[in-house]
PDB file of C-alpha atoms in Angstrom:
ATOM      1  CA  MET A   1      98.440 125.672 121.402  1.00  0.00           C
ATOM      2  CA  THR A   2      96.589 127.101 118.426  1.00  0.00           C
ATOM      3  CA  GLU A   3      92.862 126.805 117.899  1.00  0.00           C
ATOM      4  CA  PRO A   4      91.765 124.322 115.238  1.00  0.00           C
ATOM      5  CA  THR A   5      90.674 125.793 111.925  1.00  0.00           C
ATOM      6  CA  ALA A   6      87.129 125.394 110.619  1.00  0.00           C
ATOM      7  CA  ASP A   7      88.465 122.844 108.123  1.00  0.00           C
ATOM      8  CA  GLN A   8      90.011 120.821 110.955  1.00  0.00           C
ATOM      9  CA  LEU A   9      86.790 120.917 112.973  1.00  0.00           C
ATOM     10  CA  PHE A  10      84.766 119.656 110.017  1.00  0.00           C
ATOM     11  CA  MET A  11      87.311 116.900 109.338  1.00  0.00           C
ATOM     12  CA  GLN A  12      87.146 115.888 113.003  1.00  0.00           C
ATOM     13  CA  GLN A  13      83.397 115.417 112.552  1.00  0.00           C
ATOM     14  CA  ALA A  14      84.098 113.230 109.520  1.00  0.00           C
ATOM     15  CA  LEU A  15      86.589 111.238 111.609  1.00  0.00           C
ATOM     16  CA  GLN A  16      83.903 110.672 114.261  1.00  0.00           C
ATOM     17  CA  LEU A  17      81.618 109.272 111.549  1.00  0.00           C
ATOM     18  CA  ALA A  18      84.479 107.051 110.363  1.00  0.00           C
ATOM     19  CA  ALA A  19      84.835 105.707 113.913  1.00  0.00           C
ATOM     20  CA  GLU A  20      81.097 104.959 113.961  1.00  0.00           C
ATOM     21  CA  ALA A  21      81.475 103.044 110.685  1.00  0.00           C
ATOM     22  CA  ALA A  22      84.369 101.018 112.125  1.00  0.00           C
ATOM     23  CA  ALA A  23      82.314 100.147 115.213  1.00  0.00           C
ATOM     24  CA  LEU A  24      79.690  98.689 112.858  1.00  0.00           C
ATOM     25  CA  GLY A  25      82.268  96.639 110.938  1.00  0.00           C
ATOM     26  CA  GLU A  26      82.306  98.982 107.942  1.00  0.00           C
ATOM     27  CA  VAL A  27      85.488 100.364 106.397  1.00  0.00           C
ATOM     28  CA  PRO A  28      86.014 103.511 108.490  1.00  0.00           C
ATOM     29  CA  VAL A  29      85.346 106.409 106.164  1.00  0.00           C
ATOM     30  CA  GLY A  30      83.272 109.419 107.183  1.00  0.00           C
ATOM     31  CA  ALA A  31      82.119 112.554 105.387  1.00  0.00           C
ATOM     32  CA  VAL A  32      80.285 115.810 106.040  1.00  0.00           C
ATOM     33  CA  VAL A  33      78.832 118.372 103.641  1.00  0.00           C
ATOM     34  CA  VAL A  34      79.066 122.001 104.741  1.00  0.00           C
ATOM     35  CA  LYS A  35      77.244 125.061 103.425  1.00  0.00           C
ATOM     36  CA  ASP A  36      77.792 128.537 104.853  1.00  0.00           C
ATOM     37  CA  GLY A  37      79.739 127.103 107.786  1.00  0.00           C
ATOM     38  CA  ILE A  38      76.978 124.666 108.810  1.00  0.00           C
ATOM     39  CA  VAL A  39      77.030 120.874 108.440  1.00  0.00           C
ATOM     40  CA  ILE A  40      74.004 119.970 106.302  1.00  0.00           C
ATOM     41  CA  GLY A  41      74.899 116.373 105.459  1.00  0.00           C
ATOM     42  CA  ARG A  42      76.564 113.506 107.254  1.00  0.00           C
ATOM     43  CA  GLY A  43      77.601 110.090 106.018  1.00  0.00           C
ATOM     44  CA  ARG A  44      79.653 107.051 106.868  1.00  0.00           C
ATOM     45  CA  ASN A  45      80.353 103.907 104.907  1.00  0.00           C
ATOM     46  CA  ALA A  46      77.372 101.543 104.944  1.00  0.00           C
ATOM     47  CA  THR A  47      78.075  99.223 102.031  1.00  0.00           C
ATOM     48  CA  ILE A  48      78.128  96.039 104.114  1.00  0.00           C
ATOM     49  CA  SER A  49      75.216  96.758 106.436  1.00  0.00           C
ATOM     50  CA  GLY A  50      73.102  98.132 103.609  1.00  0.00           C
ATOM     51  CA  ASN A  51      74.127  95.565 101.000  1.00  0.00           C
ATOM     52  CA  ASP A  52      74.646  98.618  98.812  1.00  0.00           C
ATOM     53  CA  PRO A  53      77.823  99.079  96.755  1.00  0.00           C
ATOM     54  CA  THR A  54      77.029 102.787  96.391  1.00  0.00           C
ATOM     55  CA  ALA A  55      76.742 103.468 100.137  1.00  0.00           C
ATOM     56  CA  HIS A  56      80.115 105.169 100.444  1.00  0.00           C
ATOM     57  CA  ALA A  57      80.467 107.911 103.054  1.00  0.00           C
ATOM     58  CA  GLU A  58      80.561 110.665 100.424  1.00  0.00           C
ATOM     59  CA  ILE A  59      77.390 109.439  98.722  1.00  0.00           C
ATOM     60  CA  MET A  60      75.574 109.112 102.044  1.00  0.00           C
ATOM     61  CA  ALA A  61      76.604 112.635 103.082  1.00  0.00           C
ATOM     62  CA  MET A  62      75.556 114.100  99.720  1.00  0.00           C
ATOM     63  CA  ARG A  63      72.192 112.307  99.896  1.00  0.00           C
ATOM     64  CA  ASP A  64      71.640 113.754 103.367  1.00  0.00           C
ATOM     65  CA  ALA A  65      72.649 117.258 102.218  1.00  0.00           C
ATOM     66  CA  ALA A  66      70.453 117.079  99.101  1.00  0.00           C
ATOM     67  CA  ALA A  67      67.472 116.062 101.241  1.00  0.00           C
ATOM     68  CA  HIS A  68      68.244 118.944 103.620  1.00  0.00           C
ATOM     69  CA  LEU A  69      68.380 121.473 100.773  1.00  0.00           C
ATOM     70  CA  GLY A  70      65.620 119.904  98.706  1.00  0.00           C
ATOM     71  CA  ASN A  71      67.929 120.000  95.702  1.00  0.00           C
ATOM     72  CA  TYR A  72      70.258 117.492  94.068  1.00  0.00           C
ATOM     73  CA  ARG A  73      72.687 120.305  93.257  1.00  0.00           C
ATOM     74  CA  LEU A  74      74.978 121.095  96.169  1.00  0.00           C
ATOM     75  CA  VAL A  75      76.245 124.402  94.819  1.00  0.00           C
ATOM     76  CA  ASP A  76      78.504 126.408  97.140  1.00  0.00           C
ATOM     77  CA  CYS A  77      78.968 123.385  99.402  1.00  0.00           C
ATOM     78  CA  SER A  78      82.167 121.791 100.665  1.00  0.00           C
ATOM     79  CA  LEU A  79      82.628 118.084 101.250  1.00  0.00           C
ATOM     80  CA  TYR A  80      85.029 116.843 103.923  1.00  0.00           C
ATOM     81  CA  VAL A  81      85.946 113.156 103.705  1.00  0.00           C
ATOM     82  CA  THR A  82      88.542 111.120 105.555  1.00  0.00           C
ATOM     83  CA  LEU A  83      89.715 109.193 102.464  1.00  0.00           C
ATOM     84  CA  GLU A  84      90.349 110.278  98.883  1.00  0.00           C
ATOM     85  CA  PRO A  85      87.211 109.592  96.834  1.00  0.00           C
ATOM     86  CA  CYS A  86      86.986 106.744  94.324  1.00  0.00           C
ATOM     87  CA  ALA A  87      85.796 107.129  90.720  1.00  0.00           C
ATOM     88  CA  MET A  88      82.120 106.679  91.642  1.00  0.00           C
ATOM     89  CA  CYS A  89      82.239 109.260  94.403  1.00  0.00           C
ATOM     90  CA  SER A  90      84.330 111.678  92.343  1.00  0.00           C
ATOM     91  CA  GLY A  91      81.723 111.538  89.583  1.00  0.00           C
ATOM     92  CA  ALA A  92      78.900 112.107  92.067  1.00  0.00           C
ATOM     93  CA  ILE A  93      80.771 115.059  93.597  1.00  0.00           C
ATOM     94  CA  GLN A  94      81.056 116.638  90.171  1.00  0.00           C
ATOM     95  CA  HIS A  95      77.418 115.934  89.252  1.00  0.00           C
ATOM     96  CA  ALA A  96      76.282 117.487  92.536  1.00  0.00           C
ATOM     97  CA  ARG A  97      78.376 120.570  91.738  1.00  0.00           C
ATOM     98  CA  ILE A  98      80.262 120.456  95.054  1.00  0.00           C
ATOM     99  CA  ALA A  99      82.456 123.564  95.060  1.00  0.00           C
ATOM    100  CA  ARG A 100      85.229 122.275  97.308  1.00  0.00           C
ATOM    101  CA  LEU A 101      86.477 118.853  98.353  1.00  0.00           C
ATOM    102  CA  VAL A 102      88.763 118.404 101.352  1.00  0.00           C
ATOM    103  CA  PHE A 103      90.079 114.921 102.040  1.00  0.00           C
ATOM    104  CA  GLY A 104      92.470 113.470 104.574  1.00  0.00           C
ATOM    105  CA  ALA A 105      94.293 110.310 103.525  1.00  0.00           C
ATOM    106  CA  HIS A 106      95.328 109.573  99.961  1.00  0.00           C
ATOM    107  CA  ASP A 107      94.141 106.263  98.497  1.00  0.00           C
ATOM    108  CA  PRO A 108      96.930 104.827  96.321  1.00  0.00           C
ATOM    109  CA  LYS A 109      94.731 101.942  95.130  1.00  0.00           C
ATOM    110  CA  THR A 110      91.446 103.605  94.116  1.00  0.00           C
ATOM    111  CA  GLY A 111      91.816 107.348  94.695  1.00  0.00           C
ATOM    112  CA  CYS A 112      90.568 109.473  91.811  1.00  0.00           C
ATOM    113  CA  CYS A 113      91.510 112.935  93.029  1.00  0.00           C
ATOM    114  CA  GLY A 114      95.199 112.664  92.246  1.00  0.00           C
ATOM    115  CA  SER A 115      96.454 109.256  93.397  1.00  0.00           C
ATOM    116  CA  VAL A 116      95.418 106.825  90.623  1.00  0.00           C
ATOM    117  CA  LEU A 117      93.528 109.291  88.428  1.00  0.00           C
ATOM    118  CA  ASP A 118      92.580 112.934  88.802  1.00  0.00           C
ATOM    119  CA  LEU A 119      88.998 113.230  87.633  1.00  0.00           C
ATOM    120  CA  MET A 120      88.663 116.618  89.298  1.00  0.00           C
ATOM    121  CA  ALA A 121      91.280 118.054  86.941  1.00  0.00           C
ATOM    122  CA  GLU A 122      90.012 116.351  83.779  1.00  0.00           C
ATOM    123  CA  PRO A 123      89.616 119.268  81.334  1.00  0.00           C
ATOM    124  CA  ARG A 124      86.974 117.487  79.240  1.00  0.00           C
ATOM    125  CA  LEU A 125      84.532 117.454  82.165  1.00  0.00           C
ATOM    126  CA  ASN A 126      82.298 120.474  82.600  1.00  0.00           C
ATOM    127  CA  HIS A 127      82.560 120.932  86.369  1.00  0.00           C
ATOM    128  CA  HIS A 128      85.771 121.218  88.347  1.00  0.00           C
ATOM    129  CA  THR A 129      85.697 120.923  92.106  1.00  0.00           C
ATOM    130  CA  GLN A 130      88.473 122.642  94.036  1.00  0.00           C
ATOM    131  CA  VAL A 131      90.480 119.979  95.917  1.00  0.00           C
ATOM    132  CA  ALA A 132      92.541 120.224  99.096  1.00  0.00           C
ATOM    133  CA  SER A 133      94.222 117.054 100.343  1.00  0.00           C
ATOM    134  CA  GLY A 134      96.099 115.864 103.377  1.00  0.00           C
ATOM    135  CA  LEU A 135      94.033 117.522 106.120  1.00  0.00           C
ATOM    136  CA  LEU A 136      94.558 115.480 109.308  1.00  0.00           C
ATOM    137  CA  ALA A 137      96.011 112.815 107.011  1.00  0.00           C
ATOM    138  CA  ALA A 138      97.795 110.975 109.836  1.00  0.00           C
ATOM    139  CA  ASP A 139      94.578 110.625 111.847  1.00  0.00           C
ATOM    140  CA  CYS A 140      92.558 109.673 108.764  1.00  0.00           C
ATOM    141  CA  GLY A 141      95.124 107.077 107.732  1.00  0.00           C
ATOM    142  CA  GLN A 142      95.533 105.681 111.245  1.00  0.00           C
ATOM    143  CA  ILE A 143      91.872 104.789 111.675  1.00  0.00           C
ATOM    144  CA  LEU A 144      92.039 102.840 108.410  1.00  0.00           C
ATOM    145  CA  SER A 145      95.323 101.134 109.338  1.00  0.00           C
ATOM    146  CA  ASP A 146      93.980 100.121 112.755  1.00  0.00           C
ATOM    147  CA  PHE A 147      90.771  98.763 111.222  1.00  0.00           C
ATOM    148  CA  PHE A 148      92.527  96.614 108.633  1.00  0.00           C
ATOM    149  CA  ALA A 149      95.167  95.408 111.117  1.00  0.00           C
ATOM    150  CA  ALA A 150      92.374  94.229 113.437  1.00  0.00           C
ATOM    151  CA  ARG A 151      90.601  92.568 110.522  1.00  0.00           C
ATOM    152  CA  ARG A 152      93.795  90.714 109.539  1.00  0.00           C
ATOM    153  CA  ARG A 153      94.306  89.543 113.137  1.00  0.00           C
ATOM    154  CA  ARG A 154      90.747  88.165 113.262  1.00  0.00           C
ATOM    155  CA  ALA A 155      91.187  86.428 109.906  1.00  0.00           C
ATOM    156  CA  LYS A 156      94.464  84.741 110.853  1.00  0.00           C
ATOM    157  CA  PRO A 157      93.904  80.983 110.686  1.00  0.00           C
ATOM    158  CA  VAL A 158      94.324  78.969 113.857  1.00  0.00           C
ATOM    159  CA  THR A 159      96.614  75.978 113.379  1.00  0.00           C
ATOM    160  CA  ASP A 160      97.064  72.915 115.551  1.00  0.00           C
ATOM    161  CA  ALA A 161     100.616  74.039 116.284  1.00  0.00           C
ATOM    162  CA  SER A 162      99.414  77.437 117.533  1.00  0.00           C
ATOM    163  CA  LEU A 163      97.023  75.683 119.952  1.00  0.00           C
ATOM    164  CA  SER A 164      99.728  73.495 121.494  1.00  0.00           C
ATOM    165  CA  LEU A 165     101.188  74.646 124.782  1.00  0.00           C
ATOM    166  CA  ASP A 166     104.035  72.197 124.313  1.00  0.00           C
ATOM    167  CA  THR A 167     106.937  73.941 122.555  1.00  0.00           C
ATOM    168  CA  ASP A 168     108.613  70.751 121.330  1.00  0.00           C
ATOM    169  CA  GLY A 169     105.725  69.723 119.099  1.00  0.00           C
ATOM    170  CA  GLY A 170     104.219  67.338 121.666  1.00  0.00           C
ATOM    171  CA  GLN A 171     106.999  64.745 121.475  1.00  0.00           C
TER     172      GLN A 171
END
């Protein structure tokens, strides 16, 4: 068995943060910011608990990293996130000057790093973050699938027929 790469170890930390988000009822997305091989920022989705539409994992991790560095520019940093960033997060990544983005699962509905749009490759923008996708994609996708499957099971309406133990409709 081969040793995990540094990228895999950082993504595993992001996955742990995603699991923490799920345990709190948040969509399970986690992120870490790394500089010189050290995690300097951590984040998990907190939009529901914080009543904050901007509290995506990436934003939370970048806020934490910026506070750690004392600078809003995260030059020479890498961001590891379990799900492809949306437009808001992609813009924030570029404004922060993140050098490298590594994400796990693609987001075919709102992903803006290649799935729906590719803001990172937009030539009219002045900063271009290097993007690597698909790292531990199966694990990153599975935590999301499990979360939404559980949510659908909880939301399934209970009918009178489903409460009846009598299989012939009570007649």
